[in-house]
Amino acid sequence: MTNRAPHAYDVITMGRVSVDVYPQQTGPLEDVSTFSKSVGGSATNVAIAAARHGADAAVITRTGNDPFGRYIARTLPEFGVANAFVETVDGLNTPVAFCEVFPPDDFPLYFYRAPKAPDLMITTASLPLHEIERARIFWTTVTGLSEEPSRSAHHAALRARSDATNDTKLHTVLDLDYRSVFWSSPGAATREVAVALEHATVAVGNREECEVAVGETDPVRAADALLDRGVEVAIVKQGPEGVLAKTRDESVVLRPHRIEVVNGLGSGDGFGGALTHGLLQGWSLGRTLAFCNAAGAIVATRFECSTAMPTTDEVERFLQEDPTDGTTTAQESVRA
């Protein structure tokens, strides 16, 4: 009997997972009386968002061997995300995250991941390297670099992507998703991001995350610094000031959509899933960025995260009703 070839997924993400326990009322948590639960965690949400756009998606992560872990494993396929690479870690609890909702722009997050989150227990030996190498898009986040053994596993996965010579590989995306609570210092994150960027073809983050990654908060300088590190596409999210994307020969700037924000959390993950869709479709930078911008806006008008991810049709209808004004320019010269 011959071994079956590894499955070539459209999108594989790797990293954080949790159960989000979100209040159903705005205001301080101590005053909230009802909550809802949903699957959460940035890498997991991006896989869910990608699947909403029709991608064959999977997530590599770890949960506790507990009811919340079973809930995650059961729910992922309902979203269209394969759970073949979701394993349990005995002795650790599945993380829980709470938020407070103070629209339009204050959404504090409270992570319950002590003494250690299972998703930081991914090991190099446990990686599905053949599938990672063959995935059209492989998506990782900076959080996975914060502790061992996850740090070494992420670097091993990124090296495998760089070394892969198959014709299914399209992009390796590094989400600059920096959260200070997970790191001993910003400098420690900067050192790890520098290594990861050597293997990424796309980098995406906000201005604070770009400062940690490359020491720049100005969107244009941050994008240029990311391009200088070797990525092909640099995306800098600017919140109420819009979003910038640059390649070596093109720059696109889009204004934000004017919406009534319900909960800004998860907007970036919706943006990320939409980004994978644009990359898979081979769209232009402008069309891809407009689609991402709209997807993120839609999520911000909804209360939860994973359950809020829009379909392709929803994003297209949103864009028809609220086209994004933007500026596209060609660079004067191709960067070395």
mmCIF file of C-alpha atoms in Angstrom, residues 11-310:
data_model
loop_
_atom_site.group_PDB
_atom_site.id
_atom_site.type_symbol
_atom_site.label_atom_id
_atom_site.label_comp_id
_atom_site.label_asym_id
_atom_site.label_seq_id
_atom_site.Cartn_x
_atom_site.Cartn_y
_atom_site.Cartn_z
ATOM 1 C CA VAL A 11 -5.115 28.009 4.193
ATOM 2 C CA ILE A 12 -3.426 26.666 7.311
ATOM 3 C CA THR A 13 -3.156 28.928 10.338
ATOM 4 C CA MET A 14 -1.132 28.185 13.433
ATOM 5 C CA GLY A 15 -1.351 29.564 16.949
ATOM 6 C CA ARG A 16 -3.740 30.915 19.522
ATOM 7 C CA VAL A 17 -7.146 29.486 20.401
ATOM 8 C CA SER A 18 -9.549 30.218 23.226
ATOM 9 C CA VAL A 19 -13.156 30.294 24.201
ATOM 10 C CA ASP A 20 -14.363 33.888 24.106
ATOM 11 C CA VAL A 21 -16.880 34.667 26.827
ATOM 12 C CA TYR A 22 -18.372 37.952 25.733
ATOM 13 C CA PRO A 23 -20.806 40.186 27.647
ATOM 14 C CA GLN A 24 -24.212 40.799 26.150
ATOM 15 C CA GLN A 25 -24.338 44.277 27.652
ATOM 16 C CA THR A 26 -21.963 47.197 27.367
ATOM 17 C CA GLY A 27 -20.098 48.606 30.337
ATOM 18 C CA PRO A 28 -17.937 47.187 33.150
ATOM 19 C CA LEU A 29 -17.886 43.408 33.532
ATOM 20 C CA GLU A 30 -18.991 43.671 37.129
ATOM 21 C CA ASP A 31 -22.289 45.085 35.915
ATOM 22 C CA VAL A 32 -22.884 42.528 33.136
ATOM 23 C CA SER A 33 -25.527 39.883 33.800
ATOM 24 C CA THR A 34 -25.392 37.644 30.691
ATOM 25 C CA PHE A 35 -22.621 36.303 28.487
ATOM 26 C CA SER A 36 -22.223 34.219 25.329
ATOM 27 C CA LYS A 37 -19.413 31.884 24.389
ATOM 28 C CA SER A 38 -17.748 31.391 21.017
ATOM 29 C CA VAL A 39 -14.528 30.020 19.577
ATOM 30 C CA GLY A 40 -11.769 32.630 19.637
ATOM 31 C CA GLY A 41 -8.069 33.283 19.316
ATOM 32 C CA SER A 42 -6.524 35.206 16.443
ATOM 33 C CA ALA A 43 -5.086 32.355 14.380
ATOM 34 C CA THR A 44 -8.262 30.320 14.817
ATOM 35 C CA ASN A 45 -10.499 33.238 13.901
ATOM 36 C CA VAL A 46 -8.522 33.861 10.708
ATOM 37 C CA ALA A 47 -9.048 30.227 9.671
ATOM 38 C CA ILE A 48 -12.778 30.602 10.347
ATOM 39 C CA ALA A 49 -12.907 33.861 8.391
ATOM 40 C CA ALA A 50 -11.067 32.249 5.472
ATOM 41 C CA ALA A 51 -13.486 29.325 5.466
ATOM 42 C CA ARG A 52 -16.408 31.762 5.285
ATOM 43 C CA HIS A 53 -14.982 32.817 1.922
ATOM 44 C CA GLY A 54 -14.876 29.211 0.718
ATOM 45 C CA ALA A 55 -11.275 28.325 1.575
ATOM 46 C CA ASP A 56 -10.319 24.780 2.489
ATOM 47 C CA ALA A 57 -8.901 25.764 5.881
ATOM 48 C CA ALA A 58 -7.282 24.129 8.896
ATOM 49 C CA VAL A 59 -5.751 25.367 12.137
ATOM 50 C CA ILE A 60 -2.789 23.980 14.057
ATOM 51 C CA THR A 61 -3.379 24.565 17.755
ATOM 52 C CA ARG A 62 -3.748 22.917 21.168
ATOM 53 C CA THR A 63 -6.495 22.907 23.795
ATOM 54 C CA GLY A 64 -6.944 21.488 27.241
ATOM 55 C CA ASN A 65 -8.509 18.062 27.683
ATOM 56 C CA ASP A 66 -11.663 19.644 29.080
ATOM 57 C CA PRO A 67 -15.210 20.663 28.088
ATOM 58 C CA PHE A 68 -14.065 23.913 26.467
ATOM 59 C CA GLY A 69 -11.480 21.997 24.443
ATOM 60 C CA ARG A 70 -14.140 19.568 23.285
ATOM 61 C CA TYR A 71 -16.364 22.512 22.386
ATOM 62 C CA ILE A 72 -13.628 23.973 20.167
ATOM 63 C CA ALA A 73 -12.884 20.653 18.449
ATOM 64 C CA ARG A 74 -16.592 20.102 17.786
ATOM 65 C CA THR A 75 -17.331 23.634 16.620
ATOM 66 C CA LEU A 76 -14.474 24.165 14.148
ATOM 67 C CA PRO A 77 -15.889 21.763 11.517
ATOM 68 C CA GLU A 78 -19.234 23.537 11.848
ATOM 69 C CA PHE A 79 -17.413 26.644 10.625
ATOM 70 C CA GLY A 80 -15.785 24.659 7.810
ATOM 71 C CA VAL A 81 -12.354 24.474 9.472
ATOM 72 C CA ALA A 82 -10.567 21.129 9.722
ATOM 73 C CA ASN A 83 -9.638 20.112 13.276
ATOM 74 C CA ALA A 84 -7.178 17.390 12.242
ATOM 75 C CA PHE A 85 -4.273 19.351 13.769
ATOM 76 C CA VAL A 86 -6.011 20.294 17.018
ATOM 77 C CA GLU A 87 -4.588 18.237 19.876
ATOM 78 C CA THR A 88 -5.096 18.278 23.640
ATOM 79 C CA VAL A 89 -2.519 18.903 26.353
ATOM 80 C CA ASP A 90 -3.111 17.122 29.642
ATOM 81 C CA GLY A 91 -2.809 19.235 32.786
ATOM 82 C CA LEU A 92 -3.528 22.572 31.117
ATOM 83 C CA ASN A 93 -6.857 24.327 30.763
ATOM 84 C CA THR A 94 -8.302 25.627 27.517
ATOM 85 C CA PRO A 95 -7.820 29.414 27.638
ATOM 86 C CA VAL A 96 -10.749 31.729 28.208
ATOM 87 C CA ALA A 97 -10.906 35.376 27.152
ATOM 88 C CA PHE A 98 -13.302 38.038 28.420
ATOM 89 C CA CYS A 99 -13.804 41.517 27.054
ATOM 90 C CA GLU A 100 -15.530 44.705 28.103
ATOM 91 C CA VAL A 101 -17.478 46.707 25.557
ATOM 92 C CA PHE A 102 -17.260 50.495 25.600
ATOM 93 C CA PRO A 103 -18.158 51.610 22.059
ATOM 94 C CA PRO A 104 -16.916 53.062 19.845
ATOM 95 C CA ASP A 105 -13.234 52.427 20.527
ATOM 96 C CA ASP A 106 -12.550 50.867 23.932
ATOM 97 C CA PHE A 107 -12.709 47.061 24.215
ATOM 98 C CA PRO A 108 -10.412 45.826 27.008
ATOM 99 C CA LEU A 109 -9.450 42.146 26.811
ATOM 100 C CA TYR A 110 -8.762 39.853 29.751
ATOM 101 C CA PHE A 111 -6.841 36.668 28.935
ATOM 102 C CA TYR A 112 -7.008 33.665 31.270
ATOM 103 C CA ARG A 113 -4.065 31.575 30.065
ATOM 104 C CA ALA A 114 -2.181 30.762 33.301
ATOM 105 C CA PRO A 115 -0.105 28.850 34.137
ATOM 106 C CA LYS A 116 0.405 28.287 30.394
ATOM 107 C CA ALA A 117 -1.839 28.136 27.387
ATOM 108 C CA PRO A 118 -1.960 24.774 25.577
ATOM 109 C CA ASP A 119 -1.475 26.544 22.222
ATOM 110 C CA LEU A 120 2.030 27.472 23.398
ATOM 111 C CA MET A 121 2.783 23.746 23.783
ATOM 112 C CA ILE A 122 2.913 23.030 20.039
ATOM 113 C CA THR A 123 6.192 21.202 19.449
ATOM 114 C CA THR A 124 8.394 20.891 16.395
ATOM 115 C CA ALA A 125 8.001 17.106 16.462
ATOM 116 C CA SER A 126 4.199 17.406 16.337
ATOM 117 C CA LEU A 127 4.041 19.662 13.263
ATOM 118 C CA PRO A 128 2.297 18.408 10.101
ATOM 119 C CA LEU A 129 5.227 19.648 8.024
ATOM 120 C CA HIS A 130 4.097 18.092 4.739
ATOM 121 C CA GLU A 131 0.763 19.897 4.963
ATOM 122 C CA ILE A 132 2.448 23.139 6.035
ATOM 123 C CA GLU A 133 4.738 22.942 3.016
ATOM 124 C CA ARG A 134 1.871 22.266 0.604
ATOM 125 C CA ALA A 135 -0.683 24.788 1.896
ATOM 126 C CA ARG A 136 -1.309 27.610 -0.541
ATOM 127 C CA ILE A 137 -1.255 30.079 2.345
ATOM 128 C CA PHE A 138 0.357 29.526 5.738
ATOM 129 C CA TRP A 139 -0.569 32.089 8.426
ATOM 130 C CA THR A 140 1.231 32.553 11.742
ATOM 131 C CA THR A 141 1.082 35.202 14.450
ATOM 132 C CA VAL A 142 3.710 36.810 16.639
ATOM 133 C CA THR A 143 2.054 35.448 19.799
ATOM 134 C CA GLY A 144 3.245 31.961 18.883
ATOM 135 C CA LEU A 145 6.830 33.180 19.134
ATOM 136 C CA SER A 146 6.476 34.333 22.741
ATOM 137 C CA GLU A 147 7.316 31.069 24.558
ATOM 138 C CA GLU A 148 8.850 27.651 24.075
ATOM 139 C CA PRO A 149 8.182 25.086 22.723
ATOM 140 C CA SER A 150 5.815 27.042 20.477
ATOM 141 C CA ARG A 151 8.592 29.460 19.475
ATOM 142 C CA SER A 152 10.819 26.737 18.066
ATOM 143 C CA ALA A 153 7.848 25.058 16.396
ATOM 144 C CA HIS A 154 6.870 28.285 14.636
ATOM 145 C CA HIS A 155 10.401 28.895 13.419
ATOM 146 C CA ALA A 156 10.608 25.292 12.184
ATOM 147 C CA ALA A 157 7.327 25.672 10.319
ATOM 148 C CA LEU A 158 8.484 28.914 8.715
ATOM 149 C CA ARG A 159 11.793 27.362 7.652
ATOM 150 C CA ALA A 160 9.912 24.432 6.140
ATOM 151 C CA ARG A 161 7.823 26.868 4.117
ATOM 152 C CA SER A 162 10.919 28.644 2.845
ATOM 153 C CA ASP A 163 12.607 25.383 1.907
ATOM 154 C CA ALA A 164 9.545 23.878 0.191
ATOM 155 C CA THR A 165 9.817 23.622 -3.583
ATOM 156 C CA ASN A 166 6.290 22.383 -4.410
ATOM 157 C CA ASP A 167 4.081 24.348 -6.766
ATOM 158 C CA THR A 168 1.133 24.640 -4.352
ATOM 159 C CA LYS A 169 2.812 27.148 -2.018
ATOM 160 C CA LEU A 170 1.584 30.710 -2.570
ATOM 161 C CA HIS A 171 2.198 32.955 0.455
ATOM 162 C CA THR A 172 3.493 32.844 4.020
ATOM 163 C CA VAL A 173 1.786 35.502 6.135
ATOM 164 C CA LEU A 174 3.108 36.871 9.420
ATOM 165 C CA ASP A 175 0.431 38.595 11.507
ATOM 166 C CA LEU A 176 2.319 41.057 13.710
ATOM 167 C CA ASP A 177 -0.363 40.491 16.407
ATOM 168 C CA TYR A 178 1.748 41.771 19.340
ATOM 169 C CA ARG A 179 0.193 41.729 22.805
ATOM 170 C CA SER A 180 2.481 42.902 25.575
ATOM 171 C CA VAL A 181 0.880 40.621 28.164
ATOM 172 C CA PHE A 182 2.397 37.607 26.412
ATOM 173 C CA TRP A 183 5.985 38.937 26.310
ATOM 174 C CA SER A 184 8.715 39.718 28.842
ATOM 175 C CA SER A 185 9.614 42.878 26.890
ATOM 176 C CA PRO A 186 9.059 44.513 23.494
ATOM 177 C CA GLY A 187 12.723 43.876 22.695
ATOM 178 C CA ALA A 188 12.247 40.124 23.059
ATOM 179 C CA ALA A 189 9.418 40.284 20.554
ATOM 180 C CA THR A 190 11.476 42.396 18.151
ATOM 181 C CA ARG A 191 14.252 39.781 18.095
ATOM 182 C CA GLU A 192 11.862 36.932 17.328
ATOM 183 C CA VAL A 193 9.928 38.885 14.709
ATOM 184 C CA ALA A 194 13.174 39.702 12.895
ATOM 185 C CA VAL A 195 13.825 35.991 12.384
ATOM 186 C CA ALA A 196 10.252 35.245 11.345
ATOM 187 C CA LEU A 197 10.183 38.062 8.793
ATOM 188 C CA GLU A 198 13.011 36.362 6.897
ATOM 189 C CA HIS A 199 10.492 33.684 5.856
ATOM 190 C CA ALA A 200 7.341 35.775 5.350
ATOM 191 C CA THR A 201 6.050 37.018 2.010
ATOM 192 C CA VAL A 202 3.253 39.106 3.575
ATOM 193 C CA ALA A 203 3.297 41.054 6.852
ATOM 194 C CA VAL A 204 0.236 42.730 8.371
ATOM 195 C CA GLY A 205 -0.137 44.736 11.566
ATOM 196 C CA ASN A 206 -1.146 48.029 13.135
ATOM 197 C CA ARG A 207 1.200 50.905 13.875
ATOM 198 C CA GLU A 208 2.018 49.759 17.419
ATOM 199 C CA GLU A 209 2.819 46.289 16.145
ATOM 200 C CA CYS A 210 4.980 47.737 13.367
ATOM 201 C CA GLU A 211 6.926 49.708 15.956
ATOM 202 C CA VAL A 212 7.724 46.481 17.796
ATOM 203 C CA ALA A 213 8.556 44.680 14.551
ATOM 204 C CA VAL A 214 10.656 47.264 12.713
ATOM 205 C CA GLY A 215 10.851 50.343 14.951
ATOM 206 C CA GLU A 216 8.515 52.514 12.871
ATOM 207 C CA THR A 217 5.045 53.895 13.547
ATOM 208 C CA ASP A 218 4.697 56.085 10.464
ATOM 209 C CA PRO A 219 2.705 53.895 8.046
ATOM 210 C CA VAL A 220 4.839 54.556 4.966
ATOM 211 C CA ARG A 221 8.150 54.129 6.764
ATOM 212 C CA ALA A 222 6.850 51.020 8.533
ATOM 213 C CA ALA A 223 5.751 49.457 5.240
ATOM 214 C CA ASP A 224 9.079 50.307 3.629
ATOM 215 C CA ALA A 225 10.948 48.773 6.559
ATOM 216 C CA LEU A 226 8.926 45.566 6.232
ATOM 217 C CA LEU A 227 9.639 45.455 2.500
ATOM 218 C CA ASP A 228 13.329 45.942 3.259
ATOM 219 C CA ARG A 229 13.138 42.824 5.445
ATOM 220 C CA GLY A 230 12.104 40.834 2.364
ATOM 221 C CA VAL A 231 8.318 40.621 2.420
ATOM 222 C CA GLU A 232 6.468 41.130 -0.855
ATOM 223 C CA VAL A 233 3.380 42.817 0.610
ATOM 224 C CA ALA A 234 3.352 45.060 3.699
ATOM 225 C CA ILE A 235 0.016 46.112 5.222
ATOM 226 C CA VAL A 236 -0.257 48.723 7.969
ATOM 227 C CA LYS A 237 -3.650 49.122 9.628
ATOM 228 C CA GLN A 238 -4.302 52.612 10.990
ATOM 229 C CA GLY A 239 -7.673 52.248 12.725
ATOM 230 C CA PRO A 240 -9.793 55.374 12.195
ATOM 231 C CA GLU A 241 -7.245 56.666 9.676
ATOM 232 C CA GLY A 242 -7.650 53.770 7.276
ATOM 233 C CA VAL A 243 -5.161 51.222 5.941
ATOM 234 C CA LEU A 244 -2.029 51.256 3.795
ATOM 235 C CA ALA A 245 -0.624 48.441 1.668
ATOM 236 C CA LYS A 246 2.637 48.517 -0.254
ATOM 237 C CA THR A 247 4.588 46.288 -2.578
ATOM 238 C CA ARG A 248 7.887 47.189 -4.199
ATOM 239 C CA ASP A 249 6.119 48.905 -7.077
ATOM 240 C CA GLU A 250 2.679 49.900 -5.791
ATOM 241 C CA SER A 251 1.047 51.660 -2.857
ATOM 242 C CA VAL A 252 -2.640 51.687 -1.900
ATOM 243 C CA VAL A 253 -4.242 53.808 0.826
ATOM 244 C CA LEU A 254 -7.912 53.407 1.790
ATOM 245 C CA ARG A 255 -10.066 55.452 4.123
ATOM 246 C CA PRO A 256 -12.052 53.615 6.808
ATOM 247 C CA HIS A 257 -15.733 52.864 6.367
ATOM 248 C CA ARG A 258 -18.040 55.030 8.447
ATOM 249 C CA ILE A 259 -19.905 52.530 10.585
ATOM 250 C CA GLU A 260 -21.523 52.263 13.986
ATOM 251 C CA VAL A 261 -19.018 50.201 15.947
ATOM 252 C CA VAL A 262 -20.532 47.560 18.205
ATOM 253 C CA ASN A 263 -17.357 45.639 19.100
ATOM 254 C CA GLY A 264 -14.012 46.297 17.425
ATOM 255 C CA LEU A 265 -12.525 42.994 18.586
ATOM 256 C CA GLY A 266 -12.242 40.447 15.794
ATOM 257 C CA SER A 267 -12.193 43.088 13.082
ATOM 258 C CA GLY A 268 -8.519 42.379 12.379
ATOM 259 C CA ASP A 269 -9.206 38.653 12.084
ATOM 260 C CA GLY A 270 -12.017 39.315 9.633
ATOM 261 C CA PHE A 271 -9.564 41.489 7.715
ATOM 262 C CA GLY A 272 -7.079 38.599 7.783
ATOM 263 C CA GLY A 273 -9.484 35.991 6.458
ATOM 264 C CA ALA A 274 -10.449 38.379 3.682
ATOM 265 C CA LEU A 275 -6.762 38.907 2.906
ATOM 266 C CA THR A 276 -6.270 35.188 2.374
ATOM 267 C CA HIS A 277 -9.236 35.230 -0.009
ATOM 268 C CA GLY A 278 -7.805 38.052 -2.094
ATOM 269 C CA LEU A 279 -4.403 36.355 -2.225
ATOM 270 C CA LEU A 280 -5.950 33.033 -3.243
ATOM 271 C CA GLN A 281 -7.958 34.731 -5.977
ATOM 272 C CA GLY A 282 -4.917 36.562 -7.329
ATOM 273 C CA TRP A 283 -6.645 39.920 -7.075
ATOM 274 C CA SER A 284 -4.869 43.245 -7.476
ATOM 275 C CA LEU A 285 -3.544 44.945 -4.358
ATOM 276 C CA GLY A 286 -6.289 47.575 -4.522
ATOM 277 C CA ARG A 287 -9.146 45.115 -4.848
ATOM 278 C CA THR A 288 -7.738 42.893 -2.117
ATOM 279 C CA LEU A 289 -7.298 45.770 0.308
ATOM 280 C CA ALA A 290 -10.817 47.093 -0.351
ATOM 281 C CA PHE A 291 -12.259 43.636 0.322
ATOM 282 C CA CYS A 292 -10.255 43.304 3.562
ATOM 283 C CA ASN A 293 -11.223 46.788 4.707
ATOM 284 C CA ALA A 294 -14.916 46.031 4.195
ATOM 285 C CA ALA A 295 -14.734 42.643 5.929
ATOM 286 C CA GLY A 296 -13.115 44.193 8.993
ATOM 287 C CA ALA A 297 -15.767 46.906 9.090
ATOM 288 C CA ILE A 298 -18.573 44.355 8.964
ATOM 289 C CA VAL A 299 -17.159 42.425 11.932
ATOM 290 C CA ALA A 300 -16.915 45.652 13.936
ATOM 291 C CA THR A 301 -20.686 46.121 13.578
ATOM 292 C CA ARG A 302 -21.348 42.758 15.250
ATOM 293 C CA PHE A 303 -21.039 41.668 18.849
ATOM 294 C CA GLU A 304 -18.846 38.556 18.745
ATOM 295 C CA CYS A 305 -15.797 37.524 16.702
ATOM 296 C CA SER A 306 -15.788 34.068 15.082
ATOM 297 C CA THR A 307 -19.555 34.030 14.576
ATOM 298 C CA ALA A 308 -19.352 37.549 13.080
ATOM 299 C CA MET A 309 -17.100 36.661 10.146
ATOM 300 C CA PRO A 310 -18.843 37.661 6.893
#
